[in-house]
Tab-separated table of C-alpha atoms and ligand atoms in Angstrom:
chain	number	residue	atom	x	y	z
A	73	UNK	CA	-0.538	10.245	-41.007
A	74	UNK	CA	-3.036	8.718	-43.302
A	75	UNK	CA	-2.061	8.009	-46.908
A	76	UNK	CA	-4.263	9.286	-49.733
A	77	UNK	CA	-4.023	8.557	-53.525
A	78	UNK	CA	-5.551	11.061	-55.635
A	79	UNK	CA	-6.546	9.727	-59.097
A	80	UNK	CA	-7.595	12.279	-61.742
A	81	UNK	CA	-6.522	12.921	-65.270
A	82	UNK	CA	-6.643	16.751	-64.622
A	83	UNK	CA	-3.422	18.059	-63.112
A	84	UNK	CA	-5.393	21.119	-61.892
A	85	UNK	CA	-7.981	18.908	-60.008
A	86	UNK	CA	-5.216	16.885	-58.460
A	87	UNK	CA	-3.464	20.049	-57.319
A	88	UNK	CA	-6.676	21.466	-55.697
A	89	UNK	CA	-7.588	18.205	-54.055
A	90	UNK	CA	-3.982	17.795	-52.783
A	91	UNK	CA	-3.980	21.252	-51.290
A	92	UNK	CA	-7.283	20.569	-49.403
A	93	UNK	CA	-6.162	17.125	-48.144
A	94	UNK	CA	-2.748	18.233	-47.083
A	95	UNK	CA	-4.415	20.804	-44.926
A	96	UNK	CA	-6.242	17.869	-43.289
A	97	UNK	CA	-3.015	16.167	-42.749
A	98	UNK	CA	-2.958	13.470	-45.351
A	99	UNK	CA	0.117	12.239	-46.981
A	100	UNK	CA	-0.544	12.459	-50.783
A	101	UNK	CA	0.392	10.526	-53.932
A	102	UNK	CA	-1.100	11.295	-57.225
A	103	UNK	CA	-2.045	9.144	-60.374
A	104	UNK	CA	-3.318	10.349	-63.747
A	105	UNK	CA	-5.328	7.255	-64.684
A	106	UNK	CA	-6.745	4.008	-63.319
A	107	UNK	CA	-3.887	1.889	-64.587
A	108	UNK	CA	-1.176	4.071	-62.903
A	109	UNK	CA	-3.262	4.187	-59.778
A	110	UNK	CA	-3.559	0.385	-59.692
A	111	UNK	CA	0.196	0.068	-60.078
A	112	UNK	CA	0.785	2.495	-57.247
A	113	UNK	CA	-1.665	0.588	-54.981
A	114	UNK	CA	0.157	-2.606	-55.634
A	115	UNK	CA	3.373	-0.951	-54.478
A	116	UNK	CA	1.785	0.635	-51.492
A	117	UNK	CA	-1.904	0.329	-50.542
A	118	UNK	CA	-3.289	3.789	-49.609
A	119	UNK	CA	-5.687	4.355	-46.667
A	120	UNK	CA	-7.961	6.246	-49.048
A	121	UNK	CA	-8.398	6.758	-52.768
A	122	UNK	CA	-10.016	9.904	-54.135
A	123	UNK	CA	-11.112	8.760	-57.557
A	124	UNK	CA	-12.317	10.451	-60.808
A	125	UNK	CA	-14.539	8.425	-63.177
A	126	UNK	CA	-13.730	9.469	-66.720
A	127	UNK	CA	-9.961	8.985	-67.459
A	128	UNK	CA	-7.957	7.597	-70.383
A	129	UNK	CA	-6.494	4.128	-70.388
A	130	UNK	CA	-8.465	2.827	-67.320
A	131	UNK	CA	-11.499	4.708	-65.879
A	132	UNK	CA	-12.380	4.948	-62.227
A	133	UNK	CA	-14.826	2.208	-62.146
A	134	UNK	CA	-12.596	-0.212	-63.917
A	135	UNK	CA	-9.983	0.630	-61.483
A	136	UNK	CA	-12.199	0.196	-58.554
A	137	UNK	CA	-13.314	-3.325	-59.785
A	138	UNK	CA	-9.703	-4.381	-60.221
A	139	UNK	CA	-8.588	-2.777	-56.895
A	140	UNK	CA	-11.293	-4.793	-54.963
A	141	UNK	CA	-9.970	-8.044	-56.361
A	142	UNK	CA	-6.338	-7.270	-55.665
A	143	UNK	CA	-4.605	-8.625	-52.562
A	144	UNK	CA	-5.293	-6.062	-49.833
A	145	UNK	CA	-7.469	-4.095	-52.155
A	146	UNK	CA	-10.508	-4.394	-49.892
A	147	UNK	CA	-8.907	-2.092	-47.297
A	148	UNK	CA	-8.670	1.392	-48.833
A	149	UNK	CA	-11.640	3.649	-48.472
A	150	UNK	CA	-12.605	4.789	-51.976
A	151	UNK	CA	-14.347	8.060	-52.527
A	152	UNK	CA	-15.493	8.784	-56.052
A	153	UNK	CA	-15.092	12.443	-57.114
A	154	UNK	CA	-16.667	13.042	-60.491
A	155	UNK	CA	-18.917	15.163	-62.668
A	156	UNK	CA	-21.119	12.143	-63.218
A	157	UNK	CA	-23.957	12.921	-60.910
A	158	UNK	CA	-26.891	10.729	-61.957
A	159	UNK	CA	-28.323	7.953	-59.705
A	160	UNK	CA	-27.266	5.310	-62.170
A	161	UNK	CA	-23.580	6.220	-61.994
A	162	UNK	CA	-23.796	6.486	-58.176
A	163	UNK	CA	-25.402	3.096	-57.858
A	164	UNK	CA	-22.906	1.514	-60.151
A	165	UNK	CA	-20.111	2.966	-57.967
A	166	UNK	CA	-21.679	1.756	-54.745
A	167	UNK	CA	-22.199	-1.684	-56.315
A	168	UNK	CA	-18.551	-1.952	-57.191
A	169	UNK	CA	-17.508	-1.145	-53.620
A	170	UNK	CA	-17.147	2.645	-53.483
A	171	UNK	CA	-17.594	3.968	-49.859
A	172	UNK	CA	-18.568	7.621	-50.791
A	173	UNK	CA	-19.232	9.659	-53.760
A	174	UNK	CA	-18.662	13.322	-54.382
A	175	UNK	CA	-20.264	15.109	-57.195
A	176	UNK	CA	-18.038	17.871	-58.791
A	177	UNK	CA	-17.619	20.597	-58.347
A	178	UNK	CA	-16.297	20.040	-54.888
A	179	UNK	CA	-14.735	22.297	-52.331
A	180	UNK	CA	-12.999	21.741	-49.003
A	181	UNK	CA	-16.232	21.727	-47.076
A	182	UNK	CA	-17.506	18.848	-49.074
A	183	UNK	CA	-14.219	16.905	-48.888
A	184	UNK	CA	-14.202	17.568	-45.134
A	185	UNK	CA	-17.739	16.410	-44.585
A	186	UNK	CA	-17.395	13.204	-46.749
A	187	UNK	CA	-13.974	12.237	-45.167
A	188	UNK	CA	-15.462	12.743	-41.727
A	189	UNK	CA	-18.525	10.606	-42.624
A	190	UNK	CA	-16.364	7.551	-43.608
A	191	UNK	CA	-14.374	8.118	-40.329
A	192	UNK	CA	-11.115	9.393	-41.922
A	193	UNK	CA	-11.146	12.538	-39.755
B	45	UNK	CA	-25.353	53.824	-40.501
B	46	UNK	CA	-26.187	56.419	-37.844
B	47	UNK	CA	-26.591	55.243	-34.206
B	48	UNK	CA	-30.427	55.947	-34.130
B	49	UNK	CA	-30.968	53.773	-37.208
B	50	UNK	CA	-28.871	51.067	-35.699
B	51	UNK	CA	-30.696	51.126	-32.420
B	52	UNK	CA	-34.026	51.090	-34.052
B	53	UNK	CA	-33.182	48.046	-36.219
B	54	UNK	CA	-31.416	46.066	-33.665
B	55	UNK	CA	-34.209	46.714	-31.160
B	56	UNK	CA	-36.893	45.647	-33.573
B	57	UNK	CA	-34.906	42.514	-34.573
B	58	UNK	CA	-34.186	41.608	-30.918
B	59	UNK	CA	-37.761	42.010	-29.870
B	60	UNK	CA	-39.138	39.963	-32.764
B	61	UNK	CA	-36.512	37.136	-32.920
B	62	UNK	CA	-34.278	37.316	-30.021
B	63	UNK	CA	-31.297	37.876	-32.258
B	64	UNK	CA	-28.816	40.113	-30.429
B	65	UNK	CA	-26.905	42.423	-32.782
B	66	UNK	CA	-23.743	44.047	-31.349
B	67	UNK	CA	-22.374	47.222	-33.038
B	68	UNK	CA	-19.585	45.416	-34.644
B	69	UNK	CA	-22.143	43.493	-36.612
B	70	UNK	CA	-23.717	46.592	-38.259
B	71	UNK	CA	-22.208	45.492	-41.550
B	72	UNK	CA	-24.534	42.492	-41.443
B	73	UNK	CA	-27.501	44.829	-41.376
B	74	UNK	CA	-26.316	46.478	-44.683
B	75	UNK	CA	-25.671	43.304	-46.523
B	76	UNK	CA	-28.723	41.458	-45.415
B	77	UNK	CA	-31.279	44.357	-45.510
B	78	UNK	CA	-30.368	45.972	-48.859
B	79	UNK	CA	-32.167	43.170	-50.790
B	80	UNK	CA	-35.131	43.685	-48.576
B	81	UNK	CA	-35.059	47.407	-49.416
B	82	UNK	CA	-34.868	46.591	-53.036
B	83	UNK	CA	-37.888	44.207	-52.811
B	84	UNK	CA	-39.969	46.993	-51.231
B	85	UNK	CA	-38.767	49.627	-53.873
B	86	UNK	CA	-36.740	51.455	-51.409
B	87	UNK	CA	-33.468	52.965	-52.544
B	88	UNK	CA	-31.382	52.672	-49.420
B	89	UNK	CA	-31.214	51.403	-45.908
B	90	UNK	CA	-32.016	55.029	-44.877
B	91	UNK	CA	-35.203	54.854	-46.713
B	92	UNK	CA	-35.956	51.494	-45.201
B	93	UNK	CA	-35.553	52.741	-41.809
B	94	UNK	CA	-37.647	55.855	-42.578
B	95	UNK	CA	-40.455	53.482	-43.723
B	96	UNK	CA	-40.184	51.542	-40.599
B	97	UNK	CA	-40.473	54.653	-38.518
B	98	UNK	CA	-43.464	56.024	-40.482
B	99	UNK	CA	-45.623	53.032	-40.974
B	100	UNK	CA	-45.515	49.723	-39.346
B	101	UNK	CA	-46.293	47.144	-42.043
B	102	UNK	CA	-46.340	43.659	-40.761
B	103	UNK	CA	-44.862	42.313	-44.149
B	104	UNK	CA	-41.840	44.659	-44.150
B	105	UNK	CA	-41.119	43.919	-40.517
B	106	UNK	CA	-41.218	40.328	-41.175
B	107	UNK	CA	-38.963	40.563	-44.118
B	108	UNK	CA	-36.422	42.570	-42.068
B	109	UNK	CA	-36.519	40.070	-39.309
B	110	UNK	CA	-36.284	36.931	-41.490
B	111	UNK	CA	-33.495	38.482	-43.487
B	112	UNK	CA	-31.340	38.671	-40.429
B	113	UNK	CA	-31.704	34.888	-39.466
B	114	UNK	CA	-28.880	32.602	-40.275
B	115	UNK	CA	-30.273	29.359	-41.796
B	116	UNK	CA	-27.226	27.430	-42.409
B	117	UNK	CA	-27.880	23.791	-41.664
B	118	UNK	CA	-26.822	20.333	-42.973
B	119	UNK	CA	-27.872	16.770	-42.928
B	120	UNK	CA	-26.496	14.737	-39.935
B	121	UNK	CA	-25.038	17.988	-38.565
B	122	UNK	CA	-22.027	17.000	-36.167
B	123	UNK	CA	-22.899	13.251	-36.814
B	124	UNK	CA	-22.481	12.392	-33.157
B	125	UNK	CA	-25.852	13.628	-31.806
B	126	UNK	CA	-27.658	11.471	-34.410
B	127	UNK	CA	-25.537	8.381	-33.473
B	128	UNK	CA	-26.500	9.042	-29.861
B	129	UNK	CA	-30.178	9.364	-30.889
B	130	UNK	CA	-30.055	5.953	-32.605
B	131	UNK	CA	-27.905	4.226	-29.959
B	132	UNK	CA	-29.139	5.865	-26.681
B	133	UNK	CA	-32.189	7.986	-26.931
B	134	UNK	CA	-34.418	5.764	-29.185
B	135	UNK	CA	-33.649	2.422	-27.398
B	136	UNK	CA	-34.600	4.229	-24.141
B	137	UNK	CA	-37.781	5.600	-25.403
B	138	UNK	CA	-38.760	2.295	-26.857
B	139	UNK	CA	-38.588	0.859	-23.448
B	140	UNK	CA	-40.002	3.800	-21.616
B	141	UNK	CA	-42.988	4.540	-23.926
B	142	UNK	CA	-44.053	0.825	-24.445
B	143	UNK	CA	-47.468	1.479	-22.929
B	144	UNK	CA	-48.795	4.089	-25.485
B	145	UNK	CA	-46.109	3.520	-28.270
B	146	UNK	CA	-45.921	7.208	-29.112
B	147	UNK	CA	-42.800	9.267	-29.451
B	148	UNK	CA	-42.930	13.036	-29.871
B	149	UNK	CA	-39.994	14.895	-31.195
B	150	UNK	CA	-39.640	18.709	-31.713
B	151	UNK	CA	-37.164	20.297	-33.994
B	152	UNK	CA	-37.415	23.833	-32.533
B	153	UNK	CA	-35.435	25.795	-35.208
B	154	UNK	CA	-35.593	23.448	-38.062
B	155	UNK	CA	-34.443	25.909	-40.901
B	156	UNK	CA	-34.585	24.293	-44.323
B	157	UNK	CA	-35.406	20.878	-42.809
B	158	UNK	CA	-32.214	19.052	-42.736
B	159	UNK	CA	-32.540	18.237	-39.117
B	160	UNK	CA	-36.075	16.817	-39.062
B	161	UNK	CA	-35.426	14.964	-42.292
B	162	UNK	CA	-32.182	13.372	-40.859
B	163	UNK	CA	-34.470	12.164	-38.002
B	164	UNK	CA	-37.040	11.052	-40.528
B	165	UNK	CA	-34.432	8.970	-42.577
B	166	UNK	CA	-32.975	7.412	-39.185
B	167	UNK	CA	-36.386	6.318	-38.168
B	168	UNK	CA	-37.062	4.786	-41.624
B	169	UNK	CA	-33.762	2.889	-41.209
B	170	UNK	CA	-34.918	1.622	-37.854
B	171	UNK	CA	-38.527	0.841	-38.956
B	172	UNK	CA	-38.234	-2.808	-37.971
B	173	UNK	CA	-38.141	-1.761	-34.347
B	174	UNK	CA	-40.960	0.814	-34.814
B	175	UNK	CA	-43.676	-1.381	-36.087
B	176	UNK	CA	-46.901	-0.346	-34.342
B	177	UNK	CA	-45.301	2.774	-33.011
B	178	UNK	CA	-46.297	6.317	-33.869
B	179	UNK	CA	-43.421	8.860	-34.023
B	180	UNK	CA	-44.581	12.357	-34.488
B	181	UNK	CA	-41.905	15.046	-35.596
B	182	UNK	CA	-42.900	18.591	-35.235
B	183	UNK	CA	-40.615	21.045	-36.933
B	184	UNK	CA	-40.894	24.819	-36.534
B	185	UNK	CA	-38.999	27.935	-37.472
B	186	UNK	CA	-39.540	31.697	-37.284
B	187	UNK	CA	-38.990	32.071	-40.941
B	188	UNK	CA	-41.816	31.281	-43.142
B	189	UNK	CA	-39.538	31.558	-46.244
B	190	UNK	CA	-37.228	28.851	-44.907
B	191	UNK	CA	-40.139	26.602	-43.825
B	192	UNK	CA	-41.459	26.713	-47.445
B	193	UNK	CA	-38.061	25.454	-48.572
B	194	UNK	CA	-38.208	22.755	-45.875
B	195	UNK	CA	-41.554	21.600	-46.937
B	196	UNK	CA	-40.548	21.459	-50.592
B	197	UNK	CA	-37.589	19.254	-49.487
B	198	UNK	CA	-35.503	20.413	-52.552
B	199	UNK	CA	-31.807	20.743	-51.998
B	200	UNK	CA	-28.755	21.770	-54.142
B	201	UNK	CA	-26.064	19.377	-54.990
B	202	UNK	CA	-23.869	21.257	-52.473
B	203	UNK	CA	-26.517	20.770	-49.671
B	204	UNK	CA	-26.870	17.088	-50.158
B	205	UNK	CA	-23.048	16.566	-50.061
B	206	UNK	CA	-22.586	18.037	-46.609
B	207	UNK	CA	-23.233	15.227	-44.051
B	208	UNK	CA	-25.567	13.038	-45.972
B	209	UNK	CA	-24.077	9.560	-46.612
B	210	UNK	CA	-24.333	8.635	-50.330
B	211	UNK	CA	-26.283	5.473	-49.606
B	212	UNK	CA	-29.013	7.554	-48.013
B	213	UNK	CA	-29.024	10.012	-50.951
B	214	UNK	CA	-29.641	7.121	-53.343
B	215	UNK	CA	-32.279	5.645	-51.120
B	216	UNK	CA	-34.332	8.698	-50.110
B	217	UNK	CA	-33.784	11.346	-52.848
B	218	UNK	CA	-34.735	11.800	-56.384
B	219	UNK	CA	-33.072	14.033	-58.817
B	220	UNK	CA	-35.107	17.137	-59.859
B	221	UNK	CA	-33.173	19.048	-62.570
B	222	UNK	CA	-29.960	20.275	-60.875
B	223	UNK	CA	-31.458	19.668	-57.460
B	224	UNK	CA	-32.336	16.691	-55.237
B	225	UNK	CA	-35.786	16.242	-53.655
B	226	UNK	CA	-36.360	14.089	-50.547
B	227	UNK	CA	-39.090	11.446	-51.000
B	228	UNK	CA	-42.601	12.191	-49.993
B	229	UNK	CA	-42.541	9.238	-47.612
B	230	UNK	CA	-39.915	11.224	-45.518
B	231	UNK	CA	-41.540	14.549	-46.080
B	232	UNK	CA	-44.798	13.294	-44.713
B	233	UNK	CA	-43.200	12.135	-41.427
B	234	UNK	CA	-42.605	15.884	-40.521
B	235	UNK	CA	-45.217	18.380	-39.639
B	236	UNK	CA	-44.006	21.852	-40.327
B	237	UNK	CA	-45.329	25.005	-38.620
B	238	UNK	CA	-44.198	28.649	-38.217
B	239	UNK	CA	-43.347	29.273	-34.623
B	240	UNK	CA	-41.397	31.954	-32.788
B	241	UNK	CA	-39.328	30.578	-29.813
B	242	UNK	CA	-39.986	33.838	-28.012
B	243	UNK	CA	-43.667	32.938	-27.848
B	244	UNK	CA	-45.385	30.992	-25.130
B	245	UNK	CA	-44.627	27.261	-25.798
B	246	UNK	CA	-47.421	25.691	-23.788
B	247	UNK	CA	-49.747	25.309	-26.723
B	248	UNK	CA	-47.255	22.923	-28.453
B	249	UNK	CA	-47.829	20.085	-26.016
B	250	UNK	CA	-45.272	17.768	-24.487
B	251	UNK	CA	-42.291	16.174	-26.143
B	252	UNK	CA	-39.935	13.284	-25.513
B	253	UNK	CA	-37.152	14.870	-27.465
B	254	UNK	CA	-36.460	18.489	-28.223
B	255	UNK	CA	-33.790	19.486	-30.701
B	256	UNK	CA	-32.890	23.154	-30.165
B	257	UNK	CA	-29.657	23.309	-31.952
B	258	UNK	CA	-27.701	26.386	-33.206
B	259	UNK	CA	-30.295	28.964	-32.495
B	260	UNK	CA	-29.672	29.934	-28.750
B	261	UNK	CA	-26.254	31.054	-29.827
B	262	UNK	CA	-27.883	34.210	-31.445
B	263	UNK	CA	-29.676	35.170	-28.188
B	264	UNK	CA	-28.523	37.098	-25.180
B	265	UNK	CA	-28.300	35.425	-21.726
B	266	UNK	CA	-31.758	36.285	-20.402
B	267	UNK	CA	-33.470	35.237	-23.610
B	268	UNK	CA	-31.519	31.843	-23.591
B	269	UNK	CA	-32.660	31.400	-20.084
B	270	UNK	CA	-36.345	32.202	-20.690
B	271	UNK	CA	-36.445	29.866	-23.810
B	272	UNK	CA	-34.731	26.961	-22.023
B	273	UNK	CA	-36.936	27.307	-18.861
B	274	UNK	CA	-40.141	27.322	-20.967
B	275	UNK	CA	-38.741	24.234	-22.767
B	276	UNK	CA	-38.285	22.530	-19.537
B	277	UNK	CA	-42.080	22.632	-19.145
B	278	UNK	CA	-42.774	21.175	-22.442
B	279	UNK	CA	-40.216	18.345	-22.018
B	280	UNK	CA	-41.393	14.976	-20.577
B	281	UNK	CA	-40.067	14.218	-17.112
B	282	UNK	CA	-37.632	11.592	-18.661
B	283	UNK	CA	-37.130	13.514	-21.964
B	284	UNK	CA	-33.981	14.582	-23.719
B	285	UNK	CA	-32.937	18.089	-24.932
B	286	UNK	CA	-30.363	18.490	-27.638
B	287	UNK	CA	-28.382	21.738	-27.967
B	288	UNK	CA	-25.838	22.682	-30.683
B	289	UNK	CA	-22.114	22.042	-30.437
B	290	UNK	CA	-21.342	25.674	-29.114
B	291	UNK	CA	-24.269	25.841	-26.679
B	292	UNK	CA	-24.861	24.788	-23.213
B	293	UNK	CA	-27.173	25.132	-20.150
B	294	UNK	CA	-24.291	25.603	-17.698
B	295	UNK	CA	-24.379	29.115	-16.187
B	296	UNK	CA	-27.731	29.793	-17.948
B	297	UNK	CA	-30.325	27.733	-16.196
B	298	UNK	CA	-30.509	25.099	-13.503
B	299	UNK	CA	-33.589	23.438	-15.060
B	300	UNK	CA	-31.355	21.086	-17.094
B	301	UNK	CA	-28.228	19.365	-16.636
B	302	UNK	CA	-25.806	17.707	-19.155
B	303	UNK	CA	-26.125	13.977	-19.566
B	304	UNK	CA	-23.206	12.015	-18.221
B	305	UNK	CA	-21.230	10.437	-21.070
B	306	UNK	CA	-23.242	12.059	-23.920
B	307	UNK	CA	-22.104	15.553	-24.824
B	308	UNK	CA	-24.813	17.783	-26.183
B	309	UNK	CA	-27.671	16.127	-24.613
B	310	UNK	CA	-29.481	17.391	-21.521
B	311	UNK	CA	-32.186	16.213	-19.185
B	312	UNK	CA	-34.220	17.645	-16.354
B	313	UNK	CA	-31.919	18.661	-13.360
B	314	UNK	CA	-33.538	16.634	-10.613
B	315	UNK	CA	-32.621	13.413	-8.989
B	316	UNK	CA	-35.531	11.378	-10.375
B	317	UNK	CA	-34.607	12.352	-13.955
B	318	UNK	CA	-30.991	11.806	-13.386
B	319	UNK	CA	-31.682	8.381	-12.006
B	320	UNK	CA	-33.906	7.308	-14.951
B	321	UNK	CA	-31.153	8.073	-17.526
B	322	UNK	CA	-28.265	7.060	-15.347
B	323	UNK	CA	-26.090	4.372	-17.047
B	324	UNK	CA	-27.269	5.214	-20.539
C	643	LIG	C1	-28.469	28.088	-37.904
C	643	LIG	S1	-30.211	27.623	-38.113
C	643	LIG	C2	-30.223	26.040	-37.175
C	643	LIG	C3	-30.826	24.869	-38.041
C	643	LIG	C4	-30.771	23.558	-37.409
C	643	LIG	N1	-31.376	23.464	-36.044
C	643	LIG	C5	-29.211	23.070	-37.199
C	643	LIG	O1	-28.751	23.004	-36.144
C	643	LIG	O2	-28.700	22.838	-38.335
C	643	LIG	C6	-31.046	28.691	-37.001
C	643	LIG	C7	-32.464	28.826	-37.324
C	643	LIG	O3	-33.146	29.416	-36.178
C	643	LIG	C8	-34.256	30.308	-36.684
C	643	LIG	N2	-34.605	31.191	-35.565
C	643	LIG	C9	-34.023	32.276	-35.319
C	643	LIG	N3	-34.619	32.940	-34.359
C	643	LIG	C10	-35.671	32.220	-34.014
C	643	LIG	C11	-36.801	32.372	-33.169
C	643	LIG	N4	-36.977	33.427	-32.398
C	643	LIG	N5	-37.833	31.500	-33.165
C	643	LIG	C12	-37.716	30.286	-34.006
C	643	LIG	N6	-36.746	30.191	-34.856
C	643	LIG	C13	-35.715	31.086	-34.932
C	643	LIG	C14	-33.610	30.777	-37.862
C	643	LIG	O4	-34.740	31.121	-38.884
C	643	LIG	C15	-32.877	29.583	-38.500
C	643	LIG	O5	-33.634	28.876	-39.424
C-alpha cells in the first residue's frame, strides 16, 4: 500500500482528498501546513505528497524546497493541488521539483488521471 | 415516447451516424434532443418528431444526429497507446519510410482534438528524429460542431487536467481567460475535415497509422465490420490500426489481427504483414 501525505490548511479539502485517495488504496496521513508536513516527512517519508500552496506558517513551495534538500527528500512524488492556476506559479512549482500540478477545483477523475500519469496507479 | 417515434429517431440516427440505440437508451433521446427542439423553437420531442416527419430539413437532421454523438475525449487517453506510438510505431516507420520521408496519420473520430493534438505534441517532442520528415495528421469527425472546437484548440481547466502532463501544458498551451489554448504550432500540424465513417473512404488516400478509437463501440456488428474492412483498404500494407480499450477486431473481421505484445494495435492479417512487424 502506497503512503500519501495530504497537506492542506482546509480540513474539508483534506477530507475530500482523503476519501478519493483511500478509494484508490492509499494509506493516508494529513498535515495542516508546510512545517507540520516537513516534520511528518522526517519521521516517515511518504511515497507521494498532495500539496496545497497557500498555507499559514510555511507554504507549499517553501515546504517543497526544504523537502528536496532533506535526506531522502528527493524520493516522494509531489503533486501540487492549489487554486493558483497561472503559468508563473506552475513553472515555479516545477522548478522547485514538483512532479505534477492540479488546479483546484479537483475531483476524483483529475486525481486519478494525475496519479496514473506519474505512475502511482 | 411512443414506439413509432422511437423507431423513426433511432433509424434516422443509425442511418446517418451508425449509432445503434436500443430501447433502454430511449431516455438518452429525451435528454439530448430537448435542447435541439428548443433551438428550433419546437415545444417538445413530439413536435420535433412531427417536424422531421413532415419536412426533411438538412440542418435539423444534422443537429439531431450530432446531439446523439458522445464526444468525450482526453489527452493521452489510456497513456499506453501513445507510449507504444513513440517506442514502437514511430521508430518502425522511421526505418520503413526512409525513402520518401513521409508519414501519414489519420485520427478517424477525433472529437474535440485531444487525440490528434496528443500526437502533435509527441511529434514535437521527437522533432530531432524528424528533421527532413513530413508528418501529415488528418483528423476527421462527423460532428461539425465538435470539429470547430477542435480547430480552436480551446480547453477548460478540467479538460487539460485529464491526461496531459503538466510539463506539456506549460510548454504547449497558453492561458486564455479561464481556458487554455494549444499553440498554433501544434494546431497547424493537424488538418481537420468533416467526415462520416459510413461514407466511402477511398477518397482519403492511404495512411501509415489509423487511430479509430472509441467510436466503433457505438456501432452494431455489421457496421463495425464494414468500417473496418474499408479501413483495411486505406491502411498501408505495413501500417498500424489503433482501436479503443473496449474495442477489437476479433470476431468482427479477418482483415486485421492484433499485434503480438502490443494490446490495442492491429495490422493486416496476412503473413507478409505479420512478418514485417514481428519482433517489435
Ligand atoms: C468518444 S469520441 C472518441 C474521441 C477520440 N477518438 C478518443 O478516443 O478519445 C467519439 C467520436 O466519434 C464521432 N462519431 C460518431 N459517429 C461517427 C461517424 N459515423 N463518423 C465519424 N465520426 C463519428 C463522434 O462525433 C465523437 O466525436
